[in-house]
Short mmCIF file of C-alpha atoms (C1' of nucleotides) in Angstrom, two decimals:
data_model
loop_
_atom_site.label_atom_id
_atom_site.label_comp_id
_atom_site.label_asym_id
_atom_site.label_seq_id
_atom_site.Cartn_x
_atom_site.Cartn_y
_atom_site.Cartn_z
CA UNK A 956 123.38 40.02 104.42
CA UNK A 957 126.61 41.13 106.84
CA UNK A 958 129.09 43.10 104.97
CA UNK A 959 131.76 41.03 104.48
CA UNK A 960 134.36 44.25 103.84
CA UNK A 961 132.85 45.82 106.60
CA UNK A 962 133.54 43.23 108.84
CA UNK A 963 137.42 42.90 107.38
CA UNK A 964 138.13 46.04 108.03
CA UNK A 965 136.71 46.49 111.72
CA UNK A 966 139.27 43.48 112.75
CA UNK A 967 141.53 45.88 110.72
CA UNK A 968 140.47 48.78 113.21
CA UNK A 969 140.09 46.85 115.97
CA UNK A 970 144.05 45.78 116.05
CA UNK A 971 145.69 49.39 114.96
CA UNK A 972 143.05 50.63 118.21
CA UNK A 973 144.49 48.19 120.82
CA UNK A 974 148.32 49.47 119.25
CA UNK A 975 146.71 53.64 120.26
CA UNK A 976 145.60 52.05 123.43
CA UNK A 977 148.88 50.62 124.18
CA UNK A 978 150.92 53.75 123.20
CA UNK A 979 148.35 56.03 125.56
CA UNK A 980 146.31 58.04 122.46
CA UNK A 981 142.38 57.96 124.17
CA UNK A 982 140.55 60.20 121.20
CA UNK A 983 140.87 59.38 117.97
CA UNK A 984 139.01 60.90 114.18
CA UNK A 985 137.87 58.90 111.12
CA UNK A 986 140.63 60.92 109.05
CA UNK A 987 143.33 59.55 111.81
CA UNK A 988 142.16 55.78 111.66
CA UNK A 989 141.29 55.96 107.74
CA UNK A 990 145.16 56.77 107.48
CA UNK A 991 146.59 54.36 109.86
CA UNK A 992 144.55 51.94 108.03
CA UNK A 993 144.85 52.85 104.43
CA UNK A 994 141.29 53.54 103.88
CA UNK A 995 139.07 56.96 103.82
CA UNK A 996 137.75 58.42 106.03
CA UNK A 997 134.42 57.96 104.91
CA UNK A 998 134.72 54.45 104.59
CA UNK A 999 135.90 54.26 108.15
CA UNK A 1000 132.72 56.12 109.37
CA UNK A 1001 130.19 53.92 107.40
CA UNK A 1002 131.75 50.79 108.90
CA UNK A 1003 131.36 52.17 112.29
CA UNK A 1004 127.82 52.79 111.51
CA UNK A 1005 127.50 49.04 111.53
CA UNK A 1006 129.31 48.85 114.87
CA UNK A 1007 126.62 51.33 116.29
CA UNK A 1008 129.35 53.16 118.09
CA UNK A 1009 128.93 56.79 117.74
CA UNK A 1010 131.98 59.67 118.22
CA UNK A 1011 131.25 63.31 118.62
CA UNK A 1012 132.73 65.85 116.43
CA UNK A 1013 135.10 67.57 118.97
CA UNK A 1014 137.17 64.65 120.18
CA UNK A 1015 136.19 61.68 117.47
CA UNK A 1016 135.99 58.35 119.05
CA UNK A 1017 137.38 57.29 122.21
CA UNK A 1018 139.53 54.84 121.62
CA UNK A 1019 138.76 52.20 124.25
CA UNK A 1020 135.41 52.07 124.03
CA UNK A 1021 135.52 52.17 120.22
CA UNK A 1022 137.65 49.13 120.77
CA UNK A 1023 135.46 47.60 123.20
CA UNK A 1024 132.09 47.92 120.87
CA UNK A 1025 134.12 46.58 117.93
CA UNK A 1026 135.30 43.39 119.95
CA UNK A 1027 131.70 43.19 121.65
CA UNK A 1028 130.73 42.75 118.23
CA UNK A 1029 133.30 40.76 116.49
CA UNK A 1030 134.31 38.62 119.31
CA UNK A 1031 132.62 35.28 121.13
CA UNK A 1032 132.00 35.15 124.62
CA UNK A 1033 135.33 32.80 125.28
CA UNK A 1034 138.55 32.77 122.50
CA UNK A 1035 138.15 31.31 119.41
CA UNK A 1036 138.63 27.64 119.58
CA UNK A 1037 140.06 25.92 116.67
CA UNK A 1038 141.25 22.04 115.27
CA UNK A 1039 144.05 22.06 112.75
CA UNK A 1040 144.24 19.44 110.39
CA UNK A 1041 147.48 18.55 108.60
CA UNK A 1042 150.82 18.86 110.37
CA UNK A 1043 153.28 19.52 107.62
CA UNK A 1044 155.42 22.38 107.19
CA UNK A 1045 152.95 25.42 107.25
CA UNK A 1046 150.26 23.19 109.72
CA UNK A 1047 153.12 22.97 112.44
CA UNK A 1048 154.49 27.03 111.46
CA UNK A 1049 151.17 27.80 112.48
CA UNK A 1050 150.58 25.55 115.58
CA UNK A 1051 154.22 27.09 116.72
CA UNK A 1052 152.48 30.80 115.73
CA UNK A 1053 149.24 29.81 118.10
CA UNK A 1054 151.44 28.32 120.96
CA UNK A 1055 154.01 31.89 121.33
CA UNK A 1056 150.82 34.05 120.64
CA UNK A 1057 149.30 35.19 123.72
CA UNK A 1058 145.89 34.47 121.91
CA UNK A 1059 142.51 34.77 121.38
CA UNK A 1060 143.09 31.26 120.03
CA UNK A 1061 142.19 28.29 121.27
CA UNK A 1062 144.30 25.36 120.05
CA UNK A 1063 142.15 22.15 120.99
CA UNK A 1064 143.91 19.38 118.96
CA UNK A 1065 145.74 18.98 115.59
CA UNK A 1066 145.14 15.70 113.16
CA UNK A 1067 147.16 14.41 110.95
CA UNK A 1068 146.55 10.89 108.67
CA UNK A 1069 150.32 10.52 108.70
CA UNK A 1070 150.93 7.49 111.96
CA UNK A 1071 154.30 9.12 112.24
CA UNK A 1072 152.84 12.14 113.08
CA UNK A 1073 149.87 11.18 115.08
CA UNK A 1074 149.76 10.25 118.45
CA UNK A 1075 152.87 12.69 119.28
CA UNK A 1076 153.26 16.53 121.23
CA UNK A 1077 153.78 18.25 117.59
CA UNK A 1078 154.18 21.99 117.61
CA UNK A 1079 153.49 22.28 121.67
CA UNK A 1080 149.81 20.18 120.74
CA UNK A 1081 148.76 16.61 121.14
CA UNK A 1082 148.21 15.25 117.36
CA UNK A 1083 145.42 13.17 116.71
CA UNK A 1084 144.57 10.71 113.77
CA UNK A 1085 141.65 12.25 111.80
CA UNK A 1086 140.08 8.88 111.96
CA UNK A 1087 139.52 10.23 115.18
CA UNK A 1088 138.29 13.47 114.92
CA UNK A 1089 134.43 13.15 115.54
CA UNK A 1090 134.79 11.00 118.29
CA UNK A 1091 136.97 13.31 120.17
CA UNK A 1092 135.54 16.62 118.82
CA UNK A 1093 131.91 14.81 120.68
CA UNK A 1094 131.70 16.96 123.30
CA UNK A 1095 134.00 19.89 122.55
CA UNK A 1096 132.54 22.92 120.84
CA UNK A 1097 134.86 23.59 118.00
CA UNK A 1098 134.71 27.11 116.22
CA UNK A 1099 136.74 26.47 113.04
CA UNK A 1100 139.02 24.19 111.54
CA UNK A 1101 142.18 24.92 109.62
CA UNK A 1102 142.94 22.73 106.70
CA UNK A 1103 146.40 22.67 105.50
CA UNK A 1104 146.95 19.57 104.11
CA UNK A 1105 147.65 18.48 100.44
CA UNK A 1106 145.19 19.66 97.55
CA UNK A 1107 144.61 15.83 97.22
CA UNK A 1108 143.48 15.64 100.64
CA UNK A 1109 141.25 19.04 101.16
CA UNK A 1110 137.64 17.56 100.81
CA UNK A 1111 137.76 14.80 102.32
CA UNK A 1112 139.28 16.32 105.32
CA UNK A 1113 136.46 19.11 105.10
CA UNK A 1114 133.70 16.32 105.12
CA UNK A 1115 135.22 15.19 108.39
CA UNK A 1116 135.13 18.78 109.90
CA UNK A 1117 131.80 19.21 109.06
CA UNK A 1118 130.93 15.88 110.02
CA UNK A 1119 132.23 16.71 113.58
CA UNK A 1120 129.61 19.57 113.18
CA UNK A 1121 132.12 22.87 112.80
CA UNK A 1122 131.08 25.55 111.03
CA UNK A 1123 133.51 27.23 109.88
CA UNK A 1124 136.65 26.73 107.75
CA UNK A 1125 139.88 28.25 106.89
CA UNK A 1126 141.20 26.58 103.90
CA UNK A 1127 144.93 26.58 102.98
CA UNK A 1128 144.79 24.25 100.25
CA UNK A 1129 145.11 25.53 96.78
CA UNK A 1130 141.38 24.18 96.29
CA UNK A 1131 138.14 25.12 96.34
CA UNK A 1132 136.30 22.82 99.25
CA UNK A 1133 132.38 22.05 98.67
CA UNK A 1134 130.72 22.45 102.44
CA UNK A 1135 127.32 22.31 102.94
CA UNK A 1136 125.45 25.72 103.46
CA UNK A 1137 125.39 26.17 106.99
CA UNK A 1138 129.62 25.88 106.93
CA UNK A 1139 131.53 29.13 106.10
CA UNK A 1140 135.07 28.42 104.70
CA UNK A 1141 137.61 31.27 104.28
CA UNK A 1142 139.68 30.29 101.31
CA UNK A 1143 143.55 31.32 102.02
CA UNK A 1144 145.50 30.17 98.75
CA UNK A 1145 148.85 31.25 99.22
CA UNK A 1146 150.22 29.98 95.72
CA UNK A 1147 147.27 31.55 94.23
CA UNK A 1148 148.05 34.53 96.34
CA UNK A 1149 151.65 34.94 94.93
CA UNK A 1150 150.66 34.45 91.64
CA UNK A 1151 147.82 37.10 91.26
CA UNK A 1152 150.68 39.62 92.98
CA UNK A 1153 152.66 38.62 90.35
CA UNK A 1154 150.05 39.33 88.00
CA UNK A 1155 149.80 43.05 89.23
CA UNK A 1156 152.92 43.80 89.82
CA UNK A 1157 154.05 43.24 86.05
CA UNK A 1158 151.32 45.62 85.05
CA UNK A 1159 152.79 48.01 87.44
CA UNK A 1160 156.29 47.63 86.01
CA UNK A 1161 154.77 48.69 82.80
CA UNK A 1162 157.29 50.30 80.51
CA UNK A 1163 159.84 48.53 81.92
CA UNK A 1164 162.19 46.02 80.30
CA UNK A 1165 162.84 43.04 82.25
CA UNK A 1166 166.57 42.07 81.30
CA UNK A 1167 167.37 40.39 84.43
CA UNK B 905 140.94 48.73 85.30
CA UNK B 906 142.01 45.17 85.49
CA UNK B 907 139.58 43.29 87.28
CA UNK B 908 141.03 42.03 90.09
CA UNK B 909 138.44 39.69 91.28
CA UNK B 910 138.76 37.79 87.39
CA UNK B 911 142.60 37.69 87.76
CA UNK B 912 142.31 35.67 90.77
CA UNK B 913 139.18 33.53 89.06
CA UNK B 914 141.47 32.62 85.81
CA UNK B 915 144.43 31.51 88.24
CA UNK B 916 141.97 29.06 89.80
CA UNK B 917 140.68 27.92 86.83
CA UNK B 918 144.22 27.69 85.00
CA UNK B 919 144.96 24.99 88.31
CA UNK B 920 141.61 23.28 87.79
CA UNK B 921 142.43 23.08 84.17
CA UNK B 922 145.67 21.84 84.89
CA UNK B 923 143.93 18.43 86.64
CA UNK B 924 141.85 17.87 83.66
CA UNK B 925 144.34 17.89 81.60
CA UNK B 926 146.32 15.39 83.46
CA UNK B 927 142.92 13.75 84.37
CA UNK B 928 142.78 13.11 80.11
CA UNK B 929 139.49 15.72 79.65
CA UNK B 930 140.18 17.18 76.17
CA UNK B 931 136.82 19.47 76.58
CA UNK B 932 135.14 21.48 79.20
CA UNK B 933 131.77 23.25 79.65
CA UNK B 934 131.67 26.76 81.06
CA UNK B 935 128.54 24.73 83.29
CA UNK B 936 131.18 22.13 84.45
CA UNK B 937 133.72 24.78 85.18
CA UNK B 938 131.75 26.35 87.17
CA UNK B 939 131.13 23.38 89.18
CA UNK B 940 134.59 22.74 89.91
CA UNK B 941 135.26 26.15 90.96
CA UNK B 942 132.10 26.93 92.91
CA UNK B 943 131.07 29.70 90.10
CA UNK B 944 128.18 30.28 87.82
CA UNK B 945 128.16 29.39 84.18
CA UNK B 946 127.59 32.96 83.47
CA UNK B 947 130.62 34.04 85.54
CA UNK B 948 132.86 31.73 84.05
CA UNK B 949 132.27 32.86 80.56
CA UNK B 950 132.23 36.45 81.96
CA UNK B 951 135.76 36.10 82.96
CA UNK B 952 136.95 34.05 79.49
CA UNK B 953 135.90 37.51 77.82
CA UNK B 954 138.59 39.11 79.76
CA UNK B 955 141.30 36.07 77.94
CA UNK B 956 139.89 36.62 74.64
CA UNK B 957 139.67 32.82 74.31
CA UNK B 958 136.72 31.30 72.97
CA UNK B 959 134.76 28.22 72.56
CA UNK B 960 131.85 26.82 70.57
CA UNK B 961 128.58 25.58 71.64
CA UNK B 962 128.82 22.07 70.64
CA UNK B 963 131.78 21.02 72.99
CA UNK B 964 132.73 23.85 74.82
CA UNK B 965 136.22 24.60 75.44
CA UNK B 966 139.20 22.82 74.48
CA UNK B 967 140.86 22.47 78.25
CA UNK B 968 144.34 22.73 76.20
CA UNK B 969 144.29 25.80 74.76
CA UNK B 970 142.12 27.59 76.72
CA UNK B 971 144.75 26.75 79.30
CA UNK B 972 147.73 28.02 77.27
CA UNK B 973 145.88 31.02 76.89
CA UNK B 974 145.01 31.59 80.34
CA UNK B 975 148.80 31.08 81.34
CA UNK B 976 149.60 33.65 78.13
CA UNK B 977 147.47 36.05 80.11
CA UNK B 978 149.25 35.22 83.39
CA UNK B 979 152.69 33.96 83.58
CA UNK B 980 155.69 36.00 82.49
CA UNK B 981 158.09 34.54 80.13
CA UNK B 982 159.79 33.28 82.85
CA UNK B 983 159.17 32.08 86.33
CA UNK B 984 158.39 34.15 89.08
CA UNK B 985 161.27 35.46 90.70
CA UNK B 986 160.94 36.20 94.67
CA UNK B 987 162.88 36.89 97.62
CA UNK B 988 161.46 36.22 101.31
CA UNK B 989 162.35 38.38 104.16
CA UNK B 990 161.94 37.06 107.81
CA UNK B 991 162.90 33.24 108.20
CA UNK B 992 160.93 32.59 111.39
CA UNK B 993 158.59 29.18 111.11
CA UNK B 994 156.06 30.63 108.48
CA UNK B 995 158.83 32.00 106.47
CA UNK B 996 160.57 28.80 106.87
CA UNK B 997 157.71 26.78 105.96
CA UNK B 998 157.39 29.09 102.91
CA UNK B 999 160.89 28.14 102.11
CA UNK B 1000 160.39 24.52 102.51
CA UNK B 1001 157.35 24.81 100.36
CA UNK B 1002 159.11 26.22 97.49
CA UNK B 1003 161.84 23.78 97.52
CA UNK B 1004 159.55 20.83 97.06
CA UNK B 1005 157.59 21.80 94.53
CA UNK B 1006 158.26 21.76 91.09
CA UNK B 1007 157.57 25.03 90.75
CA UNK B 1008 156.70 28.36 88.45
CA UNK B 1009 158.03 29.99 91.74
CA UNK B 1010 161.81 30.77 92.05
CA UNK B 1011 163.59 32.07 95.13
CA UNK B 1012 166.32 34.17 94.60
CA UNK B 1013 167.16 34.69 98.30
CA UNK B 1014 165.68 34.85 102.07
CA UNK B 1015 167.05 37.68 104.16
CA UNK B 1016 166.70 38.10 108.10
CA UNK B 1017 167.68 40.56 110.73
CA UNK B 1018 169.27 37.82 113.35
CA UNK B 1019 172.72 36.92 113.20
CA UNK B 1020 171.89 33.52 113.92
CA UNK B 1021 169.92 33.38 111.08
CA UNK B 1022 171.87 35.15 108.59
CA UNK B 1023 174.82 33.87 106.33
CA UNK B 1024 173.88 30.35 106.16
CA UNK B 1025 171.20 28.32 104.30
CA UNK B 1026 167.43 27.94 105.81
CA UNK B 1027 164.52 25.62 104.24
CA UNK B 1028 167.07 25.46 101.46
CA UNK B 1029 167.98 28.53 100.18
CA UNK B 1030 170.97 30.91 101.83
CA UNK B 1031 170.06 34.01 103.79
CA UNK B 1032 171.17 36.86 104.19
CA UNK B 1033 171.35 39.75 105.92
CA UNK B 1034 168.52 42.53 105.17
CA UNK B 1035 171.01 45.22 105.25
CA UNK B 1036 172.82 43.36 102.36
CA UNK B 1037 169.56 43.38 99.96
CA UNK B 1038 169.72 46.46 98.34
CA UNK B 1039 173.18 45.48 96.79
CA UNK B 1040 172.62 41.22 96.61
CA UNK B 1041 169.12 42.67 94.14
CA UNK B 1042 171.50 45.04 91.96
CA UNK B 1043 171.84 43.31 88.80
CA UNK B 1044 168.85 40.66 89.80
CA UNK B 1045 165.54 41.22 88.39
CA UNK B 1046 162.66 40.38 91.63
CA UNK B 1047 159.41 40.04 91.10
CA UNK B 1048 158.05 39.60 94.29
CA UNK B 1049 159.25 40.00 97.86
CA UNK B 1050 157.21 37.76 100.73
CA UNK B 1051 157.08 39.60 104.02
CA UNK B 1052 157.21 37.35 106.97
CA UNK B 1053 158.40 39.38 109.94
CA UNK B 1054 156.62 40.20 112.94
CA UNK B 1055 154.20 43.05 112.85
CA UNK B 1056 156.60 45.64 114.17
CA UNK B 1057 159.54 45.42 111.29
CA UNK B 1058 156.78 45.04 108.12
CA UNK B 1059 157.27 48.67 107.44
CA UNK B 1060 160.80 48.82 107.74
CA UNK B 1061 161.00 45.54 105.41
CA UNK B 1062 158.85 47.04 102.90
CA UNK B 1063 160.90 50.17 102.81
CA UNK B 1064 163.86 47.91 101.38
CA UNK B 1065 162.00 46.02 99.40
CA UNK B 1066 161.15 48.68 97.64
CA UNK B 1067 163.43 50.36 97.74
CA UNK B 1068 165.58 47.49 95.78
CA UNK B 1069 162.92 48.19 93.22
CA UNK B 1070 160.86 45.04 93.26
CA UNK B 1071 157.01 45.72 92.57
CA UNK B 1072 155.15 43.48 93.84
CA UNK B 1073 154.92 42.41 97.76
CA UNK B 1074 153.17 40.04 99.29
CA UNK B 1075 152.33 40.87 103.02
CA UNK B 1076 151.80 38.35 105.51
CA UNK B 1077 152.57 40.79 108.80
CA UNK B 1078 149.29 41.72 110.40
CA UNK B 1079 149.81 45.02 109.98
CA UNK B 1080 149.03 47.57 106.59
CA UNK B 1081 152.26 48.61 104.85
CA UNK B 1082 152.32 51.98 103.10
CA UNK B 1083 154.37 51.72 99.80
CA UNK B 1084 154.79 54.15 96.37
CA UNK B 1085 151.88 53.82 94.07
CA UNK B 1086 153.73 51.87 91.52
CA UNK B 1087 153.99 49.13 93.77
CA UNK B 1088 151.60 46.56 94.12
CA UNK B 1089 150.65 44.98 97.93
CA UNK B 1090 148.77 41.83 98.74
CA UNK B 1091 147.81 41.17 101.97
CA UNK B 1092 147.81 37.80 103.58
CA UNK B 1093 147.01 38.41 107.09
CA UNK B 1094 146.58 35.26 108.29
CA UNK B 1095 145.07 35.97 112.29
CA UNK B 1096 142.64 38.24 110.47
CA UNK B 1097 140.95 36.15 108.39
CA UNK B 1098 141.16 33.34 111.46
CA UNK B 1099 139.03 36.10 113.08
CA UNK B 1100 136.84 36.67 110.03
CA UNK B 1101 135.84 33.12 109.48
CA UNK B 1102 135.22 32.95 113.24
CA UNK B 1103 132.84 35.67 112.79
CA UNK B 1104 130.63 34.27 109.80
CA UNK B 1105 131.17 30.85 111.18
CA UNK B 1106 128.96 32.17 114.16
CA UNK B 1107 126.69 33.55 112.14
CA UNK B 1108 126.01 29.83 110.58
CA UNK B 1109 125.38 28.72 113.72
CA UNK B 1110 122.44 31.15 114.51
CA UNK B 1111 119.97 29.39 116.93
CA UNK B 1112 122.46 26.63 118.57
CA UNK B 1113 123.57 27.30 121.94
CA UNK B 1114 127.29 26.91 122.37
CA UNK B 1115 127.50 24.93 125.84
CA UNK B 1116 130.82 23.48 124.71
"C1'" DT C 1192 118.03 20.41 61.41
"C1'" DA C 1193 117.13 20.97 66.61
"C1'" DG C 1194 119.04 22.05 70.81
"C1'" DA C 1195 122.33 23.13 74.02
"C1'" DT C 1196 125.90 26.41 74.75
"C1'" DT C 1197 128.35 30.27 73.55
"C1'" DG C 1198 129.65 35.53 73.69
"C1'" DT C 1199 127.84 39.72 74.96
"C1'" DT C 1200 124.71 43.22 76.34
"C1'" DA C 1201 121.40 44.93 79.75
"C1'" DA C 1202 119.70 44.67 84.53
"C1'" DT C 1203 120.75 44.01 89.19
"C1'" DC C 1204 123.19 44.02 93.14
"C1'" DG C 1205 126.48 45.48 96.57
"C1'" DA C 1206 130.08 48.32 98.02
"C1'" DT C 1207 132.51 52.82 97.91
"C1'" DT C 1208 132.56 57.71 97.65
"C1'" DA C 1209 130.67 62.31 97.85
"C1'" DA C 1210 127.96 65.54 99.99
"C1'" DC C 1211 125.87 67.87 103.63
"C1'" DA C 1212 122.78 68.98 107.55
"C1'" DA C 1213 123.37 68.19 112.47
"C1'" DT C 1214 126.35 68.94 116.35
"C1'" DC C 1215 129.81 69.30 119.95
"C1'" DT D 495 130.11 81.24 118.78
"C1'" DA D 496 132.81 79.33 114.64
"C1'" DG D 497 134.65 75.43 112.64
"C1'" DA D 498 135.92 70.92 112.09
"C1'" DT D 499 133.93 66.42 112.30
"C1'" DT D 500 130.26 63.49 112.80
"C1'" DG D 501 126.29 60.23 111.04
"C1'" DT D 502 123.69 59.38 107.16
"C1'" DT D 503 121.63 59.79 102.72
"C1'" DA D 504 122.24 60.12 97.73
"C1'" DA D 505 125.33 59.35 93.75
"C1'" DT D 506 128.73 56.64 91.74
"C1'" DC D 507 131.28 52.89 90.71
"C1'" DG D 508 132.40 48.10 89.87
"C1'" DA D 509 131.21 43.44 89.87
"C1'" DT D 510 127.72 39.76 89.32
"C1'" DT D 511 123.72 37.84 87.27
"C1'" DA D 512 120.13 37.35 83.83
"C1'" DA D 513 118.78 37.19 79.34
"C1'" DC D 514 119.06 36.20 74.65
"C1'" DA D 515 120.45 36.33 69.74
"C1'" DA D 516 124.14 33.92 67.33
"C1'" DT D 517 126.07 29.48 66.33
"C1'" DC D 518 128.15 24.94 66.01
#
DNA sequence: TAGATTGTTAATCGATTAACAATC
DNA sequence: TAGATTGTTAATCGATTAACAATC
């Protein structure tokens, strides 16, 4: 089993290190990292464990190696290439995101089902029809798709995904997709998102009278 | 404690509860539940504890009331109130979102720091400027404030937000925010989990060579 | 009634935190 | 060296799963 936390938390590390490489810091301690992360210190030393990297108690970890064994770990050989499926609002905010984003991403197409969307430069990439999608995704390797189409629409757009043989999934739909067992899918429910902040937040208004 | 893990479980079920309704199902099994929300049986009674609702063995739960009762648990008396700060294309997107939906979600206002942005109406709501927040939220009650801002002005944001006393935020910069403890923060960091899923994703596809 | 399902308690599992000997 | 920090093990905590008597 791979820690999932762990592994949450070293893309955590791994972004606030390239920001102390950029600004010139080269040593860095657990206590400095847990803080700039908003974890413990102990925590951030038992995830490095998993990393194999080891520090030295005078000087901590040097930052750009630590950075380099966390990437070596977390990171394929080329970027991360990716399909995106559904080209509505948030499918094309995203595309735009991915185009400015000097990226480990790898846009290779979008898909749509709509034909006034298909067939067209949307969001600086070429969108297909999803009736297309295994054909073209043939002899591309395709890390992960990105579903953000309707709720209506969310499974039977993951069938074609993993039809087209990708293995992993990031979900936007405010519905729980059924893959087989060799897919991952990373559920990202925004509405559901909002709501359980909602949730928590009252409970930390507690005492409070709401007279808005 | 609230368990956080069973707040976000009940919201998904209240949704999937919400189709069976329409769908005509007057009954539900915590088996068949489960099913629909890739849970166990076990789990999904688990979490009923928590709602104090309960069933009967000979036809389950009535999706109605157990419904109502989730939503009792969850949903303030009324909507949830938000404001959205940083009107770039995933804020905008957010915007649109909330506009076409018939929604539990209402916007009170987007703010932005650009003067191109500011003083006139985006995805459908005005915006304004971020300096003006502090007095546009004085006699408003907020539940929520969305960040959407790039990396580098999340703290800053979050510093107003709270500091126009809303307690709840929902974080989609890729970046931790530090806030007072009787705020509540949840993280949407979008590229992270992108990275996350690429990482299990790979780890589904143990034993295939990637000559893509 | 008989049998499947419930609500709940006990057992398990995983993840976080505390503690501390090793060490630079 | 002396002292702060490391890597790692043991203790704790919370969340999930299994089990089962109660029950409709």
């Amino acid at each position: 089993m791979t820690p999932q936390k762990t592994i949450e938390r070293l893309i955590l590390y791994s972004t606030i290190l390239e920001k102390l490489l950029t600004s010139g810091t080269t040593c860095v301690f657990s206590k400095q990292l847990a803080e700039l992360t908003g974890n413990t210190a102990a925590q951030v030393r038992r995830d490095l464990m998993f990393v194999g990297y080891t520090g030295n108690p005078q000087s901590g970890y040097t930052v750009s190696s630590l950075l380099e064994s966390i990437r070596g770990l977390l990171e394929p050989e080329r970027g991360i290439s990716i399909v995106l499926v559904g080209v509505g609002n948030l499918g094309r905010a995203l595309l735009s995101f991915f185009v400015t984003m000097q990226s480990k991403f790898t846009i290779i197409a979008s898909f749509d089902n709509d034909s006034h969307k298909t067939d067209r430069v949307i969001g600086g990439f070429h969108c297909y029809h999803v009736d297309q999608m295994r054909q073209i995704l043939t002899n591309t390797y395709v890390q992960l798709g990105i579903i953000t189409v309707p709720a209506s629409q969310a499974q039977a757009v993951a069938d074609r995904i993993v039809d087209a043989g990708v293995k992993g999934i990031v979900n936007f739909a405010p519905v729980p997709i059924k893959v087989p067992a060799d897919v991952y899918v990373e559920n990202m429910h925004i509405t559901m998102t909002i709501e359980k902040a909602a949730y928590f937040s009252r409970s930390k208004s507690v005492g409070e009278r709401f007279d808005g």
